[in-house]
């Protein structure tokens, strides 16, 4: 996502959709991609997104997209270590 504002808007949309489908026992979530851990405005996009999403939005962390300490390239060259948080609804 290109900006912090876009991440916040996406979080709001995902929350609205999750609320709409919850009564039908359906889920809405977001699947991690490599760029989700490349800093944006001195923050991690994944954290921006889920700090603004409601508790009903599922976080799907694809460990294949996490930074690799042994490989220089890692996740878009990032050497950061994202913190994985679990959500319980």
mmCIF file of C-alpha atoms in Angstrom:
data_model
loop_
_atom_site.group_PDB
_atom_site.id
_atom_site.type_symbol
_atom_site.label_atom_id
_atom_site.label_comp_id
_atom_site.label_asym_id
_atom_site.label_seq_id
_atom_site.Cartn_x
_atom_site.Cartn_y
_atom_site.Cartn_z
ATOM 1 C CA UNK A 1 0.000 0.000 0.000
ATOM 2 C CA UNK A 2 1.249 3.398 -0.939
ATOM 3 C CA UNK A 3 0.514 5.454 2.169
ATOM 4 C CA UNK A 4 -0.452 5.396 5.820
ATOM 5 C CA UNK A 5 -3.844 6.849 4.854
ATOM 6 C CA UNK A 6 -4.430 3.986 2.403
ATOM 7 C CA UNK A 7 -3.610 1.457 5.117
ATOM 8 C CA UNK A 8 -6.021 3.083 7.541
ATOM 9 C CA UNK A 9 -8.764 3.199 4.887
ATOM 10 C CA UNK A 10 -8.162 -0.474 4.100
ATOM 11 C CA UNK A 11 -8.343 -1.363 7.806
ATOM 12 C CA UNK A 12 -11.684 0.416 8.080
ATOM 13 C CA UNK A 13 -13.014 -1.360 4.985
ATOM 14 C CA UNK A 14 -11.873 -4.785 6.238
ATOM 15 C CA UNK A 15 -13.515 -4.090 9.598
ATOM 16 C CA UNK A 16 -16.810 -3.074 7.958
ATOM 17 C CA UNK A 17 -16.787 -6.206 5.809
ATOM 18 C CA UNK A 18 -15.898 -8.453 8.756
ATOM 19 C CA UNK A 19 -18.787 -7.001 10.746
ATOM 20 C CA UNK A 20 -21.210 -7.574 7.845
ATOM 21 C CA UNK A 21 -20.357 -11.250 7.362
ATOM 22 C CA UNK A 22 -19.892 -12.247 11.025
ATOM 23 C CA UNK A 23 -23.536 -13.274 11.464
ATOM 24 C CA UNK A 24 -23.111 -15.702 8.570
ATOM 25 C CA UNK A 25 -20.109 -17.313 10.328
ATOM 26 C CA UNK A 26 -17.797 -15.984 7.612
ATOM 27 C CA UNK A 27 -14.445 -14.254 8.030
ATOM 28 C CA UNK A 28 -12.571 -11.410 6.380
ATOM 29 C CA UNK A 29 -8.839 -11.130 6.661
ATOM 30 C CA UNK A 30 -5.590 -9.991 5.157
ATOM 31 C CA UNK A 31 -2.747 -12.210 3.939
ATOM 32 C CA UNK A 32 0.777 -10.871 4.495
ATOM 33 C CA UNK A 33 2.965 -9.890 1.555
ATOM 34 C CA UNK A 34 6.648 -8.986 1.495
ATOM 35 C CA UNK A 35 6.064 -5.233 1.347
ATOM 36 C CA UNK A 36 3.972 -5.373 4.509
ATOM 37 C CA UNK A 37 7.199 -5.422 6.532
ATOM 38 C CA UNK A 38 9.123 -2.750 4.622
ATOM 39 C CA UNK A 39 9.030 0.439 6.728
ATOM 40 C CA UNK A 40 6.641 3.167 5.620
ATOM 41 C CA UNK A 41 6.814 6.543 7.380
ATOM 42 C CA UNK A 42 9.049 4.950 10.030
ATOM 43 C CA UNK A 43 6.438 2.295 10.819
ATOM 44 C CA UNK A 44 5.720 -1.234 9.666
ATOM 45 C CA UNK A 45 2.675 -1.325 7.320
ATOM 46 C CA UNK A 46 1.435 -4.593 8.849
ATOM 47 C CA UNK A 47 1.312 -2.882 12.247
ATOM 48 C CA UNK A 48 -0.435 0.210 10.853
ATOM 49 C CA UNK A 49 -3.080 -1.941 9.179
ATOM 50 C CA UNK A 50 -3.857 -4.106 12.187
ATOM 51 C CA UNK A 51 -3.619 -1.273 14.703
ATOM 52 C CA UNK A 52 -6.572 0.239 12.854
ATOM 53 C CA UNK A 53 -8.534 -2.941 12.045
ATOM 54 C CA UNK A 54 -11.224 -4.333 14.291
ATOM 55 C CA UNK A 55 -10.783 -7.560 16.259
ATOM 56 C CA UNK A 56 -12.905 -9.494 13.753
ATOM 57 C CA UNK A 57 -10.359 -9.072 10.947
ATOM 58 C CA UNK A 58 -8.195 -12.179 10.566
ATOM 59 C CA UNK A 59 -4.436 -11.742 10.356
ATOM 60 C CA UNK A 60 -2.836 -14.334 8.079
ATOM 61 C CA UNK A 61 0.915 -14.196 8.494
ATOM 62 C CA UNK A 62 2.737 -15.959 5.669
ATOM 63 C CA UNK A 63 6.080 -16.897 7.179
ATOM 64 C CA UNK A 64 7.510 -17.184 3.676
ATOM 65 C CA UNK A 65 7.232 -13.396 3.492
ATOM 66 C CA UNK A 66 9.080 -12.683 6.727
ATOM 67 C CA UNK A 67 12.598 -11.233 6.648
ATOM 68 C CA UNK A 68 15.381 -13.777 6.566
ATOM 69 C CA UNK A 69 18.340 -13.043 8.806
ATOM 70 C CA UNK A 70 20.712 -15.253 6.830
ATOM 71 C CA UNK A 71 19.783 -13.961 3.396
ATOM 72 C CA UNK A 72 20.655 -10.391 2.588
ATOM 73 C CA UNK A 73 17.547 -9.886 0.472
ATOM 74 C CA UNK A 74 15.000 -11.124 3.006
ATOM 75 C CA UNK A 75 11.746 -9.308 2.699
ATOM 76 C CA UNK A 76 12.491 -6.519 0.215
ATOM 77 C CA UNK A 77 15.946 -6.297 1.755
ATOM 78 C CA UNK A 78 14.584 -5.692 5.245
ATOM 79 C CA UNK A 79 16.471 -7.010 8.227
ATOM 80 C CA UNK A 80 13.787 -6.083 10.717
ATOM 81 C CA UNK A 81 12.104 -8.632 12.933
ATOM 82 C CA UNK A 82 8.360 -8.060 12.908
ATOM 83 C CA UNK A 83 6.470 -8.874 16.061
ATOM 84 C CA UNK A 84 3.703 -11.380 15.495
ATOM 85 C CA UNK A 85 0.502 -10.678 17.402
ATOM 86 C CA UNK A 86 -2.490 -12.946 17.677
ATOM 87 C CA UNK A 87 -6.057 -11.732 17.651
ATOM 88 C CA UNK A 88 -8.825 -13.493 19.469
ATOM 89 C CA UNK A 89 -12.431 -12.743 18.613
#
